[in-house]
Short mmCIF file of C-alpha atoms and ligand atoms in Angstrom, two decimals:
data_model
loop_
_atom_site.label_atom_id
_atom_site.label_comp_id
_atom_site.label_asym_id
_atom_site.label_seq_id
_atom_site.Cartn_x
_atom_site.Cartn_y
_atom_site.Cartn_z
CA UNK A 1409 -2.71 -30.81 0.50
CA UNK A 1410 -1.48 -29.32 -2.87
CA UNK A 1411 0.73 -31.61 -4.63
CA UNK A 1412 4.08 -30.36 -6.55
CA UNK A 1413 7.48 -31.29 -6.98
CA UNK A 1414 10.69 -28.90 -6.88
CA UNK A 1415 12.54 -29.43 -10.12
CA UNK A 1416 15.82 -27.42 -11.66
CA UNK A 1417 17.30 -24.66 -9.81
CA UNK A 1418 16.08 -21.16 -11.50
CA UNK A 1419 17.60 -18.96 -9.25
CA UNK A 1420 20.70 -19.63 -6.97
CA UNK A 1421 22.43 -16.79 -5.04
CA UNK A 1422 25.69 -17.65 -3.56
CA UNK A 1423 27.49 -16.02 -0.92
CA UNK A 1424 26.78 -12.10 -2.49
CA UNK A 1425 27.52 -9.41 -0.52
CA UNK A 1426 27.43 -5.81 -1.80
CA UNK A 1427 29.69 -3.15 0.12
CA UNK A 1428 30.38 0.81 -0.87
CA UNK A 1429 34.08 1.52 0.23
CA UNK A 1430 34.30 0.45 3.62
CA UNK A 1431 30.19 0.15 4.28
CA UNK A 1432 28.89 -3.27 3.83
CA UNK A 1433 25.32 -3.10 3.14
CA UNK A 1434 24.05 -6.89 2.66
CA UNK A 1435 26.61 -9.76 3.49
CA UNK A 1436 26.36 -13.85 3.29
CA UNK A 1437 23.02 -13.80 1.03
CA UNK A 1438 22.59 -17.43 -0.06
CA UNK A 1439 18.99 -18.78 -1.13
CA UNK A 1440 18.31 -21.39 -4.06
CA UNK A 1441 14.65 -21.66 -5.86
CA UNK A 1442 13.72 -24.20 -7.81
CA UNK A 1443 11.39 -24.48 -10.83
CA UNK A 1444 7.87 -25.73 -9.06
CA UNK A 1445 5.72 -28.13 -10.82
CA UNK A 1446 1.99 -29.07 -10.43
CA UNK A 1447 0.59 -31.43 -11.65
CA UNK A 1448 -2.22 -30.33 -14.13
CA UNK A 1449 -1.51 -26.68 -13.63
CA UNK A 1450 1.00 -24.15 -15.09
CA UNK A 1451 2.59 -22.53 -11.91
CA UNK A 1452 5.15 -19.99 -11.84
CA UNK A 1453 7.14 -19.06 -8.40
CA UNK A 1454 6.63 -16.24 -6.43
CA UNK A 1455 9.27 -15.02 -4.37
CA UNK A 1456 8.96 -12.48 -1.49
CA UNK A 1457 10.95 -10.43 0.45
CA UNK A 1458 10.38 -8.67 3.23
CA UNK A 1459 12.99 -6.23 5.30
CA UNK A 1460 12.86 -2.83 7.26
CA UNK A 1461 13.64 0.03 5.42
CA UNK A 1462 17.89 0.39 4.31
CA UNK A 1463 17.99 -3.40 5.17
CA UNK A 1464 19.06 -3.65 1.62
CA UNK A 1465 16.07 -4.90 -0.32
CA UNK A 1466 16.42 -2.89 -3.27
CA UNK A 1467 20.47 -3.56 -3.08
CA UNK A 1468 19.92 -7.46 -3.21
CA UNK A 1469 17.73 -6.48 -6.22
CA UNK A 1470 19.64 -4.30 -8.35
CA UNK A 1471 22.02 -7.48 -8.03
CA UNK A 1472 19.73 -9.95 -9.12
CA UNK A 1473 18.35 -7.79 -11.76
CA UNK A 1474 22.88 -7.96 -12.76
CA UNK A 1475 22.37 -4.10 -13.06
CA UNK A 1476 25.25 -4.21 -9.86
CA UNK A 1477 28.07 -6.90 -9.67
CA UNK A 1478 28.42 -7.90 -6.15
CA UNK A 1479 31.24 -7.29 -3.92
CA UNK A 1480 31.21 -10.97 -3.43
CA UNK A 1481 29.61 -14.10 -4.52
CA UNK A 1482 27.34 -15.04 -7.51
CA UNK A 1483 23.99 -14.42 -8.68
CA UNK A 1484 23.23 -17.77 -11.11
CA UNK A 1485 20.19 -18.94 -13.63
CA UNK A 1486 20.16 -21.24 -15.67
CA UNK A 1487 22.07 -20.66 -19.10
CA UNK A 1488 19.41 -21.00 -21.61
CA UNK A 1489 21.46 -20.87 -24.60
CA UNK A 1490 23.54 -24.11 -23.38
CA UNK A 1491 22.78 -27.93 -23.70
CA UNK A 1492 21.68 -29.61 -20.51
CA UNK A 1493 24.48 -31.84 -19.27
CA UNK A 1494 23.60 -35.02 -17.25
CA UNK A 1495 20.25 -33.53 -17.80
CA UNK A 1496 21.12 -30.11 -16.06
CA UNK A 1497 21.27 -27.09 -17.81
CA UNK A 1498 24.40 -25.22 -16.97
CA UNK A 1499 23.87 -21.92 -14.63
CA UNK A 1500 25.62 -18.75 -16.09
CA UNK A 1501 26.05 -15.19 -13.68
CA UNK A 1502 22.97 -13.29 -13.86
CA UNK A 1503 23.33 -10.04 -16.50
CA UNK A 1504 21.77 -7.09 -17.03
CA UNK A 1505 18.52 -8.04 -19.11
CA UNK A 1506 18.16 -11.78 -18.40
CA UNK A 1507 15.54 -10.46 -15.15
CA UNK A 1508 13.04 -7.71 -15.70
CA UNK A 1509 12.84 -4.78 -13.65
CA UNK A 1510 9.54 -3.06 -13.03
CA UNK A 1511 9.49 0.17 -11.91
CA UNK A 1512 6.29 1.62 -10.13
CA UNK A 1513 5.57 4.09 -13.00
CA UNK A 1514 4.85 1.29 -15.08
CA UNK A 1515 6.82 3.43 -17.83
CA UNK A 1516 5.43 2.82 -21.57
CA UNK A 1517 6.75 3.71 -25.00
CA UNK A 1518 4.55 6.80 -25.57
CA UNK A 1519 4.50 6.26 -29.47
CA UNK A 1520 4.59 2.52 -29.92
CA UNK A 1521 1.19 0.72 -29.56
CA UNK A 1522 1.07 -2.36 -26.87
CA UNK A 1523 1.60 -4.94 -30.21
CA UNK A 1524 4.67 -2.60 -31.14
CA UNK A 1525 6.42 -2.51 -27.87
CA UNK A 1526 6.13 -6.00 -27.08
CA UNK A 1527 7.52 -6.93 -30.61
CA UNK A 1528 10.59 -4.24 -29.29
CA UNK A 1529 10.42 -6.00 -26.41
CA UNK A 1530 11.33 -9.07 -28.13
CA UNK A 1531 13.96 -7.79 -30.41
CA UNK A 1532 16.96 -10.02 -28.77
CA UNK A 1533 14.68 -13.17 -28.92
CA UNK A 1534 15.94 -15.93 -31.12
CA UNK A 1535 12.12 -16.84 -32.17
CA UNK A 1536 11.60 -16.44 -35.90
CA UNK A 1537 9.14 -13.22 -36.57
CA UNK A 1538 6.15 -15.92 -36.76
CA UNK A 1539 6.94 -17.50 -33.32
CA UNK A 1540 7.43 -13.84 -31.54
CA UNK A 1541 4.21 -13.07 -33.27
CA UNK A 1542 2.72 -15.97 -31.94
CA UNK A 1543 3.84 -15.70 -28.12
CA UNK A 1544 2.88 -11.97 -28.33
CA UNK A 1545 -0.75 -12.77 -29.04
CA UNK A 1546 -1.07 -15.63 -26.57
CA UNK A 1547 0.12 -13.13 -23.71
CA UNK A 1548 -2.35 -10.82 -25.41
CA UNK A 1549 -5.28 -12.86 -25.66
CA UNK A 1550 -4.46 -14.93 -21.71
CA UNK A 1551 -3.76 -11.25 -20.27
CA UNK A 1552 -7.13 -9.68 -21.51
CA UNK A 1553 -5.06 -7.19 -23.56
CA UNK A 1554 -6.16 -8.68 -27.13
CA UNK A 1555 -8.48 -5.13 -28.25
CA UNK A 1556 -5.74 -3.12 -26.69
CA UNK A 1557 -3.42 -4.68 -29.19
CA UNK A 1558 -2.85 -1.46 -31.58
CA UNK A 1559 -4.00 1.62 -28.38
CA UNK A 1560 -0.88 3.73 -27.38
CA UNK A 1561 -0.48 4.33 -23.89
CA UNK A 1562 -2.77 7.09 -23.82
CA UNK A 1563 -5.51 4.91 -24.56
CA UNK A 1564 -5.48 2.53 -21.92
CA UNK A 1565 -6.55 2.12 -18.20
CA UNK A 1566 -3.95 2.31 -15.46
CA UNK A 1567 -4.29 -1.67 -15.05
CA UNK A 1568 -3.99 -2.27 -18.92
CA UNK A 1569 -0.77 0.11 -18.68
CA UNK A 1570 0.45 -2.00 -15.60
CA UNK A 1571 0.03 -5.18 -17.66
CA UNK A 1572 1.90 -4.27 -20.66
CA UNK A 1573 4.71 -2.41 -18.79
CA UNK A 1574 5.31 -5.84 -16.97
CA UNK A 1575 4.33 -7.87 -20.29
CA UNK A 1576 7.47 -6.13 -21.89
CA UNK A 1577 9.71 -7.07 -19.13
CA UNK A 1578 8.71 -10.77 -19.03
CA UNK A 1579 8.86 -10.66 -23.18
CA UNK A 1580 12.70 -9.43 -22.84
CA UNK A 1581 13.80 -10.89 -19.79
CA UNK A 1582 12.71 -15.02 -20.71
CA UNK A 1583 11.24 -15.50 -17.59
CA UNK A 1584 12.38 -13.69 -14.15
CA UNK A 1585 10.46 -10.02 -13.31
CA UNK A 1586 11.63 -8.04 -10.13
CA UNK A 1587 9.29 -5.92 -8.62
CA UNK A 1588 10.58 -3.35 -5.92
CA UNK A 1589 7.42 -2.46 -3.74
CA UNK A 1590 5.19 -2.57 -6.32
CA UNK A 1591 2.15 -2.28 -3.87
CA UNK A 1592 3.45 0.81 -2.58
CA UNK A 1593 1.08 3.93 -2.31
CA UNK A 1594 -1.12 2.16 -4.80
CA UNK A 1595 -4.92 2.58 -4.14
CA UNK A 1596 -7.33 -0.25 -3.19
CA UNK A 1597 -7.95 -0.85 -7.15
CA UNK A 1598 -4.35 -0.76 -8.05
CA UNK A 1599 -3.14 -3.18 -5.66
CA UNK A 1600 -6.31 -5.25 -6.92
CA UNK A 1601 -4.60 -4.74 -10.68
CA UNK A 1602 -1.15 -5.71 -9.52
CA UNK A 1603 -2.49 -8.97 -7.75
CA UNK A 1604 -4.08 -10.10 -11.22
CA UNK A 1605 -1.15 -9.27 -12.88
CA UNK A 1606 0.86 -11.81 -10.69
CA UNK A 1607 -1.66 -14.25 -11.18
CA UNK A 1608 -1.19 -14.13 -15.00
CA UNK A 1609 2.59 -14.02 -14.90
CA UNK A 1610 2.09 -17.18 -12.75
CA UNK A 1611 -0.26 -18.79 -15.03
CA UNK A 1612 1.48 -17.95 -18.10
CA UNK A 1613 4.64 -20.19 -18.08
CA UNK A 1614 5.85 -22.75 -15.18
CA UNK A 1615 9.08 -20.82 -15.48
CA UNK A 1616 7.58 -17.58 -14.93
CA UNK A 1617 9.10 -15.98 -11.50
CA UNK A 1618 8.48 -12.74 -9.70
CA UNK A 1619 10.53 -11.45 -6.93
CA UNK A 1620 9.32 -8.51 -4.97
CA UNK A 1621 9.22 -6.72 -1.78
CA UNK A 1622 6.77 -5.31 0.36
CA UNK A 1623 6.08 -3.79 4.04
CA UNK A 1624 2.45 -4.83 3.61
CA UNK A 1625 3.16 -8.44 5.28
CA UNK A 1626 -0.21 -10.07 4.88
CA UNK A 1627 0.21 -9.58 1.04
CA UNK A 1628 3.66 -11.00 0.64
CA UNK A 1629 2.38 -14.21 2.80
CA UNK A 1630 -1.30 -14.21 0.82
CA UNK A 1631 0.75 -14.10 -2.54
CA UNK A 1632 4.11 -15.71 -2.06
CA UNK A 1633 5.55 -19.22 -2.05
CA UNK A 1634 8.33 -18.19 -0.58
CA UNK A 1635 9.53 -15.95 1.81
CA UNK A 1636 12.82 -14.26 3.15
CA UNK A 1637 13.12 -11.88 5.71
CA UNK A 1638 16.02 -9.76 5.30
CA UNK A 1639 16.97 -8.04 8.13
CA UNK A 1640 20.43 -6.94 10.48
CA UNK A 1641 21.68 -9.97 12.20
CA UNK A 1642 23.21 -9.86 15.42
CA UNK A 1643 26.67 -10.36 16.50
CA UNK A 1644 27.61 -12.76 19.59
CA UNK A 1645 26.75 -10.08 21.78
CA UNK A 1646 23.59 -9.49 21.01
CA UNK A 1647 24.26 -6.11 19.39
CA UNK A 1648 22.70 -5.78 15.85
CA UNK A 1649 25.16 -5.64 12.81
CA UNK A 1650 24.79 -3.02 10.39
CA UNK A 1651 24.61 -5.09 6.93
CA UNK A 1652 21.31 -6.78 6.14
CA UNK A 1653 21.21 -10.64 5.29
CA UNK A 1654 18.71 -13.34 5.36
CA UNK A 1655 17.34 -14.18 8.76
CA UNK A 1656 14.25 -16.46 8.09
CA UNK A 1657 13.11 -18.38 5.01
CA UNK A 1658 9.51 -19.65 4.54
CA UNK A 1659 8.47 -22.22 2.14
CA UNK A 1660 5.03 -22.09 2.26
CA UNK A 1661 4.43 -24.91 -0.45
CA UNK A 1662 6.38 -27.17 2.08
CA UNK A 1663 4.16 -25.57 4.95
CA UNK A 1664 1.01 -26.17 2.92
CA UNK A 1665 -0.47 -22.81 2.63
CA UNK A 1666 0.74 -21.76 -0.79
CA UNK A 1667 -1.61 -21.27 -3.32
CA UNK A 1668 -4.53 -20.69 -1.33
CA UNK A 1669 -7.71 -18.76 -1.96
CA UNK A 1670 -8.67 -17.40 1.04
CA UNK A 1671 -6.24 -16.30 4.25
CA UNK A 1672 -6.76 -18.75 6.86
CA UNK A 1673 -5.31 -19.14 10.49
CA UNK A 1674 -1.84 -20.60 9.37
CA UNK A 1675 -1.48 -17.95 7.23
CA UNK A 1676 -2.59 -14.97 10.25
CA UNK A 1677 0.32 -17.07 12.76
CA UNK A 1678 2.36 -16.80 9.87
CA UNK A 1679 2.25 -13.30 9.47
CA UNK A 1680 2.43 -12.98 13.33
CA UNK A 1681 5.77 -14.24 12.98
CA UNK A 1682 7.49 -12.55 10.21
CA UNK A 1683 6.22 -9.21 11.89
CA UNK A 1684 8.35 -10.53 15.36
CA UNK A 1685 10.85 -10.90 13.34
CA UNK A 1686 11.14 -7.92 11.31
CA UNK A 1687 10.70 -6.00 14.85
CA UNK A 1688 13.79 -7.60 15.92
CA UNK A 1689 15.82 -7.05 13.13
N1 ADP B 549 25.39 3.53 -4.10
C1 ADP B 549 24.86 3.58 -2.76
N2 ADP B 549 26.00 3.91 -2.18
C2 ADP B 549 26.24 3.86 -0.41
N3 ADP B 549 24.82 3.48 0.30
C3 ADP B 549 23.96 3.10 -0.62
C4 ADP B 549 24.22 2.96 -2.00
N4 ADP B 549 22.80 2.53 -2.44
C5 ADP B 549 22.37 2.38 -1.28
N5 ADP B 549 22.94 2.59 0.24
C6 ADP B 549 22.70 2.25 1.55
O1 ADP B 549 22.32 0.70 1.73
C7 ADP B 549 21.51 0.54 2.32
C8 ADP B 549 20.17 -0.30 1.98
O2 ADP B 549 19.49 0.61 1.02
P1 ADP B 549 18.17 -0.28 0.12
O3 ADP B 549 19.01 -1.39 -0.37
O4 ADP B 549 17.70 1.03 -0.95
O5 ADP B 549 17.70 -0.74 1.41
P2 ADP B 549 16.01 -0.97 1.24
O6 ADP B 549 15.22 -1.23 -0.08
O7 ADP B 549 15.89 -2.20 2.41
O8 ADP B 549 15.24 -0.26 2.08
C9 ADP B 549 20.98 2.30 2.84
O9 ADP B 549 21.67 2.54 4.38
C10 ADP B 549 21.49 2.76 1.59
O10 ADP B 549 22.06 3.82 2.32
MG1 MG B 550 14.26 -0.60 -1.29
#
């Protein structure tokens, strides 16, 4: 059994809905995630969203990244510019820039070296120049990019490019990274690269938080410590509605199956349960 504690709220969705005109895409979305702390370990958070196509995952992600305002409700994160009140950091509505969004193409500035791109990503940070440099150098070493520091995108391997693009978002946003289907259409080597990046994000800072979607149920069960199934709920007559909402939440930490190196019977059972939930929604 892994020991851990749940600390401050890091992400809180409250009654989120998104409608376009008459059409409701997602509704009644509520969830709350806390900072997980494990003794003697740096442990970030990995939150997976599974749902069939068109159930509103990308729509929800655009709200979580502050790119779209929800029609109702709020997505709240701690306001790091505020002083704690009674030991609690006040919350604020997420704004564009608070949460990094990594697109699948891992786009980089062609004319910036890795170091220049990361410095640019931190341009709005209140840290001093020396502190920024320290932070960037620490990440470059941890992420195996130290030797690539002065290289341009065309001189990097696929994995190095991905890691640089992810770091850029992590450094500009603070600690949150949203990845919409980061594993779709990748070959096995690149899937491993992204998995390695997840591990690096998790081990780099306690508050680092990955929010991702995938259609690969096993991969979600393997990587996530918190997993949400988003789908169409059923109305009183048992008929499927046409908006997405959260139908199930699995806390793999509480289940004792988060952070495991191997995929065991419990993981397989959960994957099976999730598969059924997806098919019914
Ligand atoms: N800007 C928009 N205007 C109208 N409908 C939209 C818009 N964006 C997405 N939708 C619709 O919202 C639904 C959910 O889409 P999406 O969030 O992309 O789902 P998912 O990522 O789960 O596949 C789809 O039916 C899509 O057509
Ligand atoms: Mg989508």
